Amino acid sequence: MNDDKIDSILQEKRIFNPPADFAKNANLNAEKLAELDKKYAEDPDKYWGDLAREELVWDKDFHTVLDWKPPFAKWFLGGELNVSVQCLDRHLDTGRRNKAAIIWEGEDGEQITLTYQQLHREVCRFANALELMGIKQGDRVAVYMPMVPEMAIAMLACARIGALHNVIFGGYSAQAIKDRVEGSECKLIITADGGWRRGKIVPLKDTVDEALANGGCPSVEKVIVVRRTAHEITWDKSRDIWWDELIAPQSGKHTPKSFDAEHPLFILYTSGTTGSPKGVIHASAGYALWTKLTSRWVFDLKEDDVYWCTADIGWITGHSYILYGPLQEGATTLMFEGAPNYPEPDRFWDIIERHGVNIFYTAPTAIRAFMKWGEEWPAKHDLSSLRLLGSVGEPINPEAWMWYREHIGHNQCPIVDTWWQTETGGHMISPIPGATPTVPGSATRALPGIEADVVDRDGNSVGDDEGGLLIVRRPWPAMLRTVYGNDARFKAGYFGRFGDKYLAGDGARRDANGNIWIMGRIDDIINVSGHRLGTMEVESALVSHPDVTEAAVVARPDDLKGQAIVAFVTLENDKPGEDLENILKQHVVHEIGAIARPAEIRFTPALPKTRSGKIMRRLLADIAAGRTPGDTTTLEDSKVLDSLKEQMNAKA
Ligand code: WTA
């Protein structure tokens, strides 16, 4: 056994019990957690039904908790509600009217605070404007925006009128916008002239123009533009509308309609294993219930807390845990436009100090960057307001976990490592900070009501310390309902392997204490800095370049990003032209966005294939990682491998 291994086993033995003070005041302590587990075990439908009645404001009560016809689940049948009412109206007569709902800080330091009453008013005004434009229940609205308050307002206004928002991360390219807008036939795009990123303008409107050029996105009738960067943009009078001019005449009163519990709330595209990204559909009541509950249980949100999730709202983490969860709980949620190291690497710590942030939720890739920048940056700031830390997006290595605990949490704050997915809507496996002993690197246990398990190929639960596939045995309210316009893909992707059990796509291990360790994806999804990318997406982008014949994309472990993209490419002409590596990297950025830029491109005369012609990505992954390639018996032509190995040696 080498030293590293001994070290990691020793590390795994470290256990941190919830601090006594924290446990005493926690929203959920060990006793209450056990009660919830017991209640669920006795009668799952009653458990969910009671929670739904206690937590949500219903316009019409439901008559049936769950209708489960695998793989299709319907929750809270017959019930009617409005999700924007859960986030806003319900707080207006509870003493929270003048409480900060959103504290926003722009990259340039500008600050805006919106109280619940003010946010409600802005959402009503925008909802009125949307209705006046003819946006109706069920219509799809694309949101391609910087992290400005209008983004939250736009999303909540869509929810209020029953239109589905389809948020597209502001770093995506015109082609990526086109795929997502055309795929879900959006009627409207809401954007901004630009956003700020490290002092530079991100030209969002230009990118939207490019997506709409030459008849692209034919379903789009109008483009609403928020004034943010005020730089010059091109303007199509018949199509483009300034946000401020649109809302100026609108009333701040809007009577919300009631929608069916199962009415789809939004679409969010995410990378899948095969083909193009898929539009995950979430339903109103179930999603609202679970994001609300998990915000209270996992983040221990209290009335006076300032809570900050550093994700972009363009990802599910931002949807669930900047917006819907915390607002339903009547919390104060902080929203930050910029980057963690602009103007200096202490920007986050400065924000925590100035706003008195109590709960901080970020990604392992960010934590590893903070480690690299040095502990002197957080040490400059008073971080004593913090009482809870969270992590999401990828496995957190024990070293990063310990650094986070020591240098940000000053050994006082529990850490919640939350495992979940775009598809799960909310947290699934996570410590409860006032109840669960934590272990660096483990997401610990499934939350009450979630029947997660680790199984072997045949679907049998694995023994202690054995690896397997992560599944969920029963449906839960925030589970995706389908893939937009493609029930077959939904079924095949998540329920194709173990019948009515949800296949997460992650590998995992359960230790002798019952803690679950997530090992990462078992399919061809790559997780770069916590962002999901399908190998197919990047490969299609590469082969769309005229010089490329074939491409195979694999992941290589990366100290900072978790994984990095390595592409193996064969060319039309054998010799790569000068600078082709950079040209192809740039091409991928243009086709998808900067998050998909390959770290490395290797040119090769041929790709290793099986006799039936399948590219052997596993061998390529070994080569990319500098490992000795594993089983090569099915390889069609062993010379290909030899030449790849030679190349690898030459590079080393
Ligand atoms: C990974 C992000 C380990 C996992 C919320 C999952 C994690 C994918 C964790 C979903 C975690 C997320 N520990 N791995 N705490 N959280 N993942 O859809 O591989 O962007 O399947 O949702 O991220 O990514 P998505």
XYZ file of C-alpha atoms and ligand atoms in Angstrom:
677
model
C 0.000 0.000 0.000
C 1.481 3.362 -0.918
C 1.599 6.343 1.406
C -1.184 8.196 -0.379
C -3.555 5.365 0.169
C -2.735 5.063 3.861
C -3.240 8.773 4.129
C -6.636 8.688 2.503
C -7.805 5.865 4.734
C -6.663 7.782 7.789
C -8.470 10.849 6.517
C -11.655 8.911 6.065
C -11.636 8.079 9.745
C -12.068 11.712 10.747
C -15.574 12.314 11.981
C -17.002 15.648 13.005
C -20.079 15.620 15.163
C -22.505 18.533 14.891
C -21.351 21.236 17.330
C -23.534 21.081 20.464
C -24.734 24.684 20.099
C -25.622 24.177 16.499
C -27.543 20.995 17.247
C -29.422 22.683 20.078
C -30.764 25.464 17.871
C -31.042 23.543 14.610
C -34.210 23.333 12.544
C -33.702 19.579 12.561
C -31.902 17.775 15.356
C -31.201 14.039 15.504
C -34.474 13.349 17.265
C -36.650 15.211 14.750
C -34.729 13.641 11.887
C -35.407 10.171 13.273
C -39.105 11.042 13.592
C -39.243 12.051 9.937
C -37.493 8.854 8.849
C -39.899 6.826 10.930
C -42.919 8.600 9.564
C -41.746 8.027 6.020
C -41.062 4.329 6.664
C -44.565 3.862 8.081
C -46.458 5.490 5.246
C -44.673 7.353 2.445
C -47.844 8.836 0.972
C -48.969 10.192 4.315
C -45.490 11.584 4.943
C -45.467 13.512 1.673
C -49.122 14.483 1.853
C -48.782 15.937 5.349
C -45.657 17.867 4.407
C -47.289 19.256 1.275
C -50.298 20.488 3.262
C -48.142 22.002 6.005
C -45.611 23.721 3.762
C -47.455 24.996 0.707
C -50.268 27.491 0.297
C -52.893 25.658 -1.748
C -55.689 27.357 -3.621
C -57.314 23.972 -3.920
C -56.423 20.928 -1.850
C -55.197 17.753 -3.563
C -57.119 14.485 -3.364
C -54.327 11.984 -4.140
C -50.713 12.179 -3.050
C -49.049 10.088 -5.731
C -49.983 8.430 -8.983
C -47.009 6.289 -10.001
C -47.083 4.650 -13.380
C -43.383 4.079 -13.899
C -41.573 6.027 -15.161
C -44.256 8.701 -14.886
C -45.134 10.154 -11.508
C -47.847 12.663 -10.708
C -47.898 14.283 -7.287
C -50.642 15.986 -5.309
C -53.355 15.340 -7.875
C -56.233 17.734 -7.999
C -54.283 20.357 -6.048
C -53.877 23.901 -7.340
C -51.406 26.602 -6.417
C -49.114 29.289 -7.766
C -45.389 28.946 -7.131
C -44.718 32.706 -7.177
C -47.281 33.036 -4.376
C -45.248 30.532 -2.338
C -42.167 32.700 -2.878
C -43.705 36.153 -2.457
C -47.360 36.786 -1.603
C -47.384 34.407 1.328
C -44.789 36.496 3.152
C -46.484 39.859 2.771
C -48.729 39.544 5.806
C -46.361 37.575 8.031
C -44.114 40.391 9.188
C -41.643 39.795 6.359
C -43.024 42.516 4.114
C -40.038 44.793 4.677
C -37.441 42.060 5.040
C -34.688 41.815 2.428
C -35.601 39.070 -0.014
C -32.676 39.607 -2.369
C -29.449 41.429 -1.596
C -27.720 41.937 -4.905
C -24.151 42.998 -5.508
C -22.889 43.810 -8.976
C -19.351 43.163 -10.077
C -18.695 46.903 -10.002
C -19.773 47.034 -6.346
C -23.239 48.448 -7.022
C -25.784 47.164 -4.522
C -29.532 46.723 -4.645
C -31.723 45.320 -1.897
C -35.232 44.210 -2.724
C -37.593 43.603 0.163
C -40.299 40.991 -0.198
C -42.795 43.740 -0.914
C -40.552 45.366 -3.537
C -39.745 42.058 -5.206
C -43.428 41.185 -5.254
C -44.218 44.514 -6.884
C -41.544 44.119 -9.573
C -42.641 40.570 -10.320
C -46.249 41.729 -10.633
C -45.271 44.529 -13.004
C -43.298 42.203 -15.214
C -46.024 39.548 -15.081
C -48.512 42.179 -16.276
C -46.161 43.129 -19.093
C -45.737 39.508 -20.182
C -49.477 38.951 -20.218
C -49.996 42.104 -22.211
C -47.514 40.778 -24.763
C -49.638 37.691 -25.098
C -47.504 35.246 -23.127
C -49.808 32.583 -21.775
C -49.854 29.553 -19.553
C -47.648 26.840 -21.026
C -45.638 29.160 -23.305
C -41.858 28.829 -23.130
C -39.693 31.839 -22.358
C -35.912 31.755 -22.737
C -33.884 33.663 -20.158
C -30.284 34.457 -21.159
C -29.128 36.961 -18.607
C -26.320 38.132 -16.377
C -26.777 37.680 -12.638
C -28.889 40.802 -12.126
C -32.084 41.144 -10.047
C -34.143 41.262 -13.254
C -33.209 37.638 -13.831
C -34.955 36.586 -10.624
C -37.876 38.887 -11.432
C -38.234 37.426 -14.922
C -38.263 33.856 -13.662
C -40.767 34.517 -10.879
C -43.012 36.447 -13.295
C -43.012 33.467 -15.661
C -43.952 31.200 -12.761
C -46.684 33.628 -11.798
C -48.406 33.507 -15.182
C -47.754 29.817 -15.776
C -45.191 30.279 -18.561
C -42.182 27.940 -18.429
C -38.848 29.664 -18.083
C -36.000 28.047 -19.930
C -32.854 29.582 -18.472
C -29.752 29.368 -20.633
C -26.463 29.977 -18.810
C -24.991 33.345 -19.845
C -21.710 31.708 -20.872
C -23.277 29.643 -23.622
C -22.703 30.413 -27.293
C -25.202 31.430 -29.984
C -25.335 27.855 -31.246
C -26.153 26.577 -27.745
C -28.928 29.188 -27.424
C -30.289 28.133 -30.787
C -30.394 24.444 -29.843
C -32.224 25.181 -26.597
C -34.631 27.829 -27.905
C -35.531 25.853 -31.013
C -35.737 22.602 -29.035
C -38.448 24.028 -26.789
C -39.965 26.554 -29.231
C -39.635 29.609 -27.028
C -41.813 32.584 -27.938
C -39.700 35.132 -26.174
C -36.100 35.689 -25.115
C -35.277 37.846 -22.114
C -31.691 39.074 -22.115
C -29.532 42.123 -21.316
C -27.322 44.301 -23.469
C -24.394 42.737 -21.624
C -23.061 41.514 -18.309
C -19.840 42.251 -16.439
C -17.176 39.606 -16.016
C -13.756 40.547 -14.616
C -14.167 44.132 -15.754
C -15.095 43.182 -19.304
C -18.440 43.243 -21.042
C -20.008 39.896 -21.929
C -22.007 40.848 -25.047
C -25.191 38.874 -24.378
C -27.458 40.743 -26.797
C -24.962 40.275 -29.653
C -24.981 36.559 -28.972
C -28.782 36.468 -29.007
C -28.724 38.395 -32.308
C -26.366 35.778 -33.708
C -28.682 32.969 -32.569
C -31.622 34.677 -34.297
C -29.735 35.609 -37.481
C -30.600 33.975 -40.813
C -33.966 32.760 -39.641
C -32.636 31.063 -36.491
C -35.092 30.403 -33.652
C -38.202 31.048 -35.778
C -40.561 30.660 -32.797
C -39.166 33.792 -31.133
C -41.440 36.818 -31.533
C -39.835 39.335 -29.183
C -36.598 39.989 -27.322
C -36.729 41.908 -24.035
C -33.449 43.625 -23.148
C -32.352 44.773 -19.692
C -30.040 47.807 -19.696
C -26.943 46.742 -17.822
C -23.679 47.604 -19.579
C -25.104 50.424 -21.738
C -22.654 49.713 -24.560
C -23.759 50.046 -28.139
C -25.821 47.167 -29.496
C -27.735 46.575 -32.694
C -31.461 47.019 -32.402
C -34.335 45.496 -34.334
C -37.249 47.862 -33.779
C -39.848 45.327 -34.760
C -38.543 42.718 -32.337
C -36.488 44.218 -29.493
C -37.968 45.945 -26.428
C -36.178 47.610 -23.529
C -37.164 46.101 -20.182
C -37.474 49.494 -18.453
C -39.725 50.921 -21.171
C -41.867 47.815 -21.087
C -42.533 47.868 -17.361
C -42.792 51.640 -16.925
C -46.581 51.773 -17.363
C -47.302 48.497 -15.587
C -49.230 48.219 -12.352
C -47.584 46.635 -9.316
C -50.708 44.617 -8.658
C -51.336 41.289 -10.302
C -53.858 38.656 -9.342
C -52.194 35.270 -9.642
C -53.977 32.359 -11.269
C -53.995 28.892 -9.749
C -52.253 26.148 -11.641
C -52.440 22.428 -11.397
C -49.898 20.882 -9.000
C -48.338 19.095 -11.971
C -48.230 22.143 -14.224
C -44.648 22.288 -15.547
C -42.768 25.075 -13.790
C -39.685 25.237 -15.963
C -37.352 23.589 -18.455
C -33.644 23.416 -17.814
C -31.351 21.881 -20.377
C -28.585 19.623 -19.166
C -26.053 17.350 -20.786
C -27.111 13.795 -21.384
C -25.260 10.658 -22.271
C -26.323 10.521 -25.869
C -26.973 13.254 -28.376
C -27.881 16.818 -27.695
C -28.627 18.340 -24.266
C -32.024 17.439 -22.895
C -34.680 19.721 -21.487
C -35.428 18.539 -17.975
C -39.002 19.360 -16.930
C -39.920 20.120 -13.337
C -43.465 20.278 -12.033
C -44.817 23.048 -9.804
C -45.909 21.646 -6.443
C -43.396 18.839 -5.975
C -40.434 21.009 -6.892
C -41.666 23.842 -4.666
C -42.197 21.523 -1.714
C -38.805 19.880 -1.832
C -36.704 22.988 -2.491
C -38.478 24.664 0.434
C -37.978 21.775 2.836
C -34.361 21.100 1.926
C -33.521 24.799 2.271
C -34.767 24.665 5.826
C -33.377 21.254 6.751
C -30.001 21.231 5.005
C -29.127 24.928 5.230
C -30.810 25.362 8.597
C -32.200 28.684 7.315
C -33.369 30.986 10.090
C -35.280 34.233 10.048
C -32.213 36.459 10.565
C -29.761 34.680 8.305
C -28.038 36.113 5.281
C -27.642 33.179 2.976
C -25.356 33.063 -0.061
C -25.180 30.472 -2.803
C -22.424 31.418 -5.271
C -23.811 29.463 -8.235
C -25.099 31.150 -11.373
C -28.889 31.044 -11.666
C -28.267 29.511 -15.090
C -27.714 26.154 -13.359
C -30.115 24.102 -11.268
C -28.232 25.057 -8.093
C -29.158 28.681 -8.682
C -32.771 27.848 -9.555
C -33.349 25.767 -6.428
C -31.040 27.404 -3.900
C -30.727 31.052 -4.853
C -34.331 31.472 -5.834
C -37.114 29.007 -5.166
C -35.993 27.335 -1.934
C -34.781 30.323 0.094
C -37.579 32.645 -1.079
C -40.257 30.146 -0.120
C -38.658 30.023 3.312
C -38.816 33.827 3.517
C -35.031 33.999 3.761
C -32.613 36.706 2.657
C -30.726 35.411 -0.363
C -27.609 37.118 -1.673
C -26.995 37.292 -5.385
C -23.580 38.236 -6.788
C -22.880 39.080 -10.415
C -19.118 38.683 -10.617
C -16.148 36.355 -10.348
C -14.455 35.216 -7.101
C -11.118 36.824 -7.971
C -12.120 40.197 -9.283
C -10.783 42.710 -8.501
C -8.770 40.557 -6.053
C -8.862 36.924 -4.891
C -10.649 37.953 -1.689
C -13.828 39.202 -3.315
C -15.978 36.445 -1.760
C -14.522 36.972 1.726
C -15.037 40.694 1.392
C -18.694 40.087 0.505
C -19.153 37.727 3.452
C -17.664 40.289 5.823
C -19.607 43.295 4.488
C -22.974 41.558 4.291
C -22.541 39.422 7.404
C -23.194 36.205 5.483
C -24.151 33.320 7.795
C -24.558 30.440 5.369
C -22.261 29.969 2.397
C -22.765 27.422 -0.404
C -20.157 26.915 -3.132
C -18.443 24.283 -5.310
C -15.334 22.154 -4.722
C -13.697 23.597 -7.833
C -13.946 27.066 -6.256
C -12.584 25.773 -2.957
C -9.585 24.260 -4.741
C -8.970 27.610 -6.452
C -9.113 29.386 -3.062
C -6.540 26.900 -1.752
C -4.264 27.678 -4.657
C -4.606 31.437 -4.204
C -3.598 31.042 -0.568
C -5.123 31.224 2.885
C -3.896 34.792 3.324
C -6.880 36.027 1.275
C -9.651 34.765 3.566
C -7.437 35.556 6.597
C -7.708 39.270 5.771
C -11.419 39.240 6.558
C -13.676 38.770 9.516
C -15.617 35.638 8.599
C -17.055 35.111 12.067
C -20.635 35.629 10.846
C -20.465 32.245 9.078
C -22.181 29.367 10.831
C -22.684 26.795 8.062
C -20.821 25.866 4.863
C -22.075 23.882 1.900
C -20.581 22.167 -1.132
C -22.164 21.011 -4.389
C -21.492 19.962 -7.956
C -18.785 17.314 -7.805
C -17.069 15.056 -5.308
C -15.119 17.114 -2.777
C -11.712 15.676 -1.972
C -10.978 15.373 1.780
C -8.084 17.838 1.496
C -10.364 20.575 0.105
C -13.036 19.707 2.674
C -10.515 20.151 5.524
C -9.187 23.398 4.081
C -12.745 24.734 3.770
C -13.458 23.757 7.350
C -10.294 25.321 8.706
C -9.749 28.467 6.664
C -13.321 29.506 5.930
C -15.253 27.863 8.756
C -12.515 28.304 11.388
C -13.315 24.784 12.608
C -16.680 26.038 13.896
C -19.044 25.522 10.980
C -20.565 22.199 9.968
C -20.088 21.379 6.282
C -22.951 19.981 4.216
C -21.728 18.161 1.103
C -24.930 17.964 -0.929
C -25.300 15.390 -3.683
C -28.058 16.010 -6.200
C -28.683 16.697 -9.900
C -30.604 18.887 -12.320
C -33.000 15.962 -12.568
C -33.560 15.558 -8.827
C -34.671 19.192 -8.372
C -33.239 19.405 -4.866
C -30.802 17.818 -2.424
C -30.931 14.033 -2.150
C -27.925 12.921 -0.121
C -26.531 15.334 2.437
C -25.756 15.691 6.101
C -28.336 17.471 8.240
C -26.025 19.945 9.957
C -27.544 19.675 13.422
C -27.871 15.914 13.328
C -25.461 14.054 11.049
C -21.809 13.395 11.943
C -19.803 14.422 8.873
C -16.813 12.743 7.258
C -14.564 14.672 4.838
C -15.429 13.606 1.301
C -18.723 11.826 1.984
C -22.176 13.248 1.257
C -23.278 10.902 4.104
C -26.943 9.898 3.954
C -30.115 10.226 1.960
C -32.543 12.816 3.273
C -35.790 11.670 4.885
C -38.139 10.551 2.129
C -35.383 9.723 -0.350
C -34.675 6.031 -0.816
C -31.176 6.160 -2.292
C -29.221 2.941 -2.590
C -26.036 1.576 -4.129
C -26.597 -1.536 -6.228
C -24.661 -3.963 -8.409
C -25.330 -4.664 -12.072
C -28.290 -6.859 -11.197
C -29.872 -4.265 -8.963
C -28.966 -5.882 -5.642
C -27.735 -3.643 -2.819
C -23.965 -3.868 -2.452
C -22.226 -4.802 0.779
C -20.175 -2.499 2.989
C -17.409 -0.721 1.157
C -18.344 -2.137 -2.212
C -18.802 0.117 -5.196
C -21.903 0.174 -7.372
C -24.499 2.290 -9.115
C -26.428 4.984 -7.315
C -30.186 4.573 -7.645
C -33.342 5.908 -6.010
C -35.895 3.226 -5.238
C -39.064 5.303 -5.076
C -40.185 8.524 -6.769
C -39.926 11.793 -4.827
C -41.907 14.999 -5.412
C -39.083 17.048 -7.018
C -38.102 14.365 -9.510
C -38.013 15.459 -13.135
C -41.264 14.591 -14.907
C -39.862 13.982 -18.349
C -37.453 15.294 -20.965
C -39.083 18.037 -23.018
C -40.812 16.493 -26.002
C -39.112 13.136 -25.528
C -40.700 10.676 -23.098
C -38.725 7.851 -24.688
C -35.417 9.473 -23.866
C -36.605 10.136 -20.322
C -37.537 6.507 -19.884
C -34.397 5.079 -21.461
C -32.042 7.451 -19.663
C -33.305 7.112 -16.123
C -35.552 4.077 -15.921
C -34.142 1.870 -18.683
C -31.971 -0.284 -16.475
C -33.721 -1.166 -13.225
C -37.406 -0.848 -14.092
C -39.096 1.577 -11.725
C -35.855 2.600 -9.952
C -34.253 5.897 -10.899
C -30.717 5.505 -12.242
C -28.658 8.547 -11.284
C -25.665 7.913 -13.530
C -23.173 8.171 -10.675
C -21.012 5.491 -9.146
C -20.988 5.282 -5.350
C -19.859 3.268 -2.361
C -21.438 2.849 1.043
C -19.117 2.379 4.012
C -19.667 0.318 7.142
C -21.191 3.328 8.920
C -23.799 3.727 6.197
C -22.176 6.808 4.683
C -22.383 7.167 0.916
C -19.333 8.217 -1.081
C -20.030 9.524 -4.574
C -17.365 8.354 -7.019
C -18.379 10.394 -10.063
C -20.185 9.642 -13.300
C -20.297 6.140 -14.703
C -21.433 7.331 -18.126
C -19.850 9.607 -20.693
C -20.644 12.820 -18.906
C -17.661 14.941 -17.931
C -17.774 17.223 -14.921
C -15.544 20.239 -15.538
C -15.496 22.642 -12.593
C -18.874 21.317 -11.526
C -20.402 21.839 -14.987
C -21.847 18.893 -16.809
C -20.806 18.253 -20.395
C -21.548 15.268 -22.585
C -18.592 13.838 -24.525
C -20.950 13.689 -27.531
C -21.639 17.417 -27.395
C -17.948 18.270 -27.557
C -17.310 15.644 -30.223
C -20.100 17.013 -32.423
C -18.679 20.494 -32.018
C -15.245 19.269 -33.122
C -16.427 17.329 -36.162
C -18.429 20.337 -37.312
C -15.039 21.909 -38.147
C -14.097 21.235 -41.787
C -10.592 19.959 -40.954
C -11.813 17.269 -38.553
C -12.853 13.772 -39.609
C -13.406 12.103 -36.284
C -13.160 13.086 -32.654
C -13.229 11.222 -29.350
C -13.460 13.162 -26.133
C -12.484 11.866 -22.715
C -11.911 13.251 -19.227
C -8.561 13.504 -17.513
C -8.340 14.085 -13.745
C -7.469 17.705 -13.008
C -6.331 19.075 -9.653
C -8.313 22.273 -9.972
C -11.284 21.547 -12.208
C -11.939 17.976 -11.065
C -11.854 16.844 -14.681
C -10.401 18.343 -17.837
C -11.426 17.649 -21.438
C -8.958 15.860 -23.701
C -9.927 15.407 -27.339
C -8.385 12.925 -29.759
C -8.890 14.093 -33.301
C -8.283 12.670 -36.759
C -7.944 15.098 -39.645
C -9.000 15.382 -43.268
C -5.360 16.071 -44.181
C -2.869 14.124 -42.174
C -0.797 17.107 -41.075
C -2.373 19.581 -38.675
C -1.966 23.143 -39.957
C -0.197 25.677 -37.815
C -2.090 26.596 -34.667
C -4.851 24.107 -35.449
C -4.997 23.055 -31.808
C -5.959 26.583 -30.764
C -8.276 27.027 -33.721
C -10.170 23.876 -32.758
C -10.339 24.858 -29.092
C -11.781 28.200 -30.137
C -14.188 26.428 -32.438
C -15.578 24.417 -29.509
C -15.949 27.645 -27.502
C -17.864 29.127 -30.390
C -20.098 26.078 -30.753
C -20.870 25.528 -27.052
C -19.239 28.082 -24.767
C -16.028 28.630 -22.812
C -16.915 25.942 -20.264
C -16.434 23.306 -22.985
C -12.939 24.416 -24.117
C -10.747 21.291 -24.334
C -7.636 21.420 -22.155
C -5.767 19.450 -24.767
C -6.219 18.271 -28.330
C -4.188 15.361 -29.623
C -3.983 14.658 -33.318
C -3.806 11.034 -34.279
C -3.938 9.197 -37.609
C -6.640 6.841 -36.277
C -8.761 6.207 -33.197
C -8.700 2.884 -31.363
C -11.860 0.955 -32.222
C -13.447 -2.345 -31.423
C -14.056 -4.810 -34.206
C -17.618 -3.591 -34.367
C -16.344 -0.063 -34.914
C -16.969 1.528 -31.512
C -14.393 4.024 -30.350
C -12.677 2.696 -27.231
C -12.875 5.796 -25.071
C -11.763 3.858 -22.027
C -8.339 3.287 -23.615
C -8.140 6.916 -24.612
C -8.999 7.979 -21.068
C -6.139 5.819 -19.795
C -3.777 7.389 -22.292
C -4.970 10.921 -21.491
C -4.443 10.303 -17.777
C -1.003 8.780 -18.349
C -2.136 5.353 -17.143
C -1.237 2.074 -18.804
C -4.188 1.205 -21.027
C -6.311 -1.603 -19.540
C -7.929 -4.472 -21.391
C -7.117 -4.213 -25.093
C -8.351 -7.591 -26.246
C -11.286 -6.222 -28.208
C -9.150 -3.719 -30.067
C -9.377 -4.031 -33.803
C -5.957 -2.741 -34.764
C -3.313 -2.713 -32.072
C -1.015 -0.493 -34.144
C -3.316 2.444 -33.438
C -2.723 2.043 -29.737
C 1.030 1.740 -30.200
C 1.175 4.971 -32.103
C -0.933 6.749 -29.484
C 1.356 5.457 -26.746
C 4.387 6.608 -28.666
C 2.885 10.059 -28.954
C 2.185 10.073 -25.257
C 5.811 9.241 -24.496
C 6.960 11.933 -26.867
C 4.780 14.512 -25.047
C 5.961 13.441 -21.587
C -22.180 15.571 -9.576
C -25.672 19.872 -9.829
C -20.323 14.375 -5.754
C -22.727 14.179 -9.821
C -26.467 20.005 -8.522
C -24.106 14.457 -10.382
C -21.749 15.569 -7.104
C -23.870 15.711 -11.200
C -22.215 16.301 -5.988
C -25.107 16.551 -11.369
C -21.639 16.021 -4.709
C -23.270 16.960 -7.784
N -20.704 15.046 -4.648
N -20.808 14.613 -6.979
N -21.989 16.677 -3.611
N -23.162 17.157 -6.448
N -22.416 16.012 -8.192
O -27.045 18.270 -12.923
O -21.927 13.525 -10.773
O -25.249 20.027 -12.806
O -24.621 13.406 -11.168
O -26.446 19.215 -10.767
O -22.863 16.427 -10.478
O -24.798 17.780 -11.981
P -25.916 18.881 -12.206
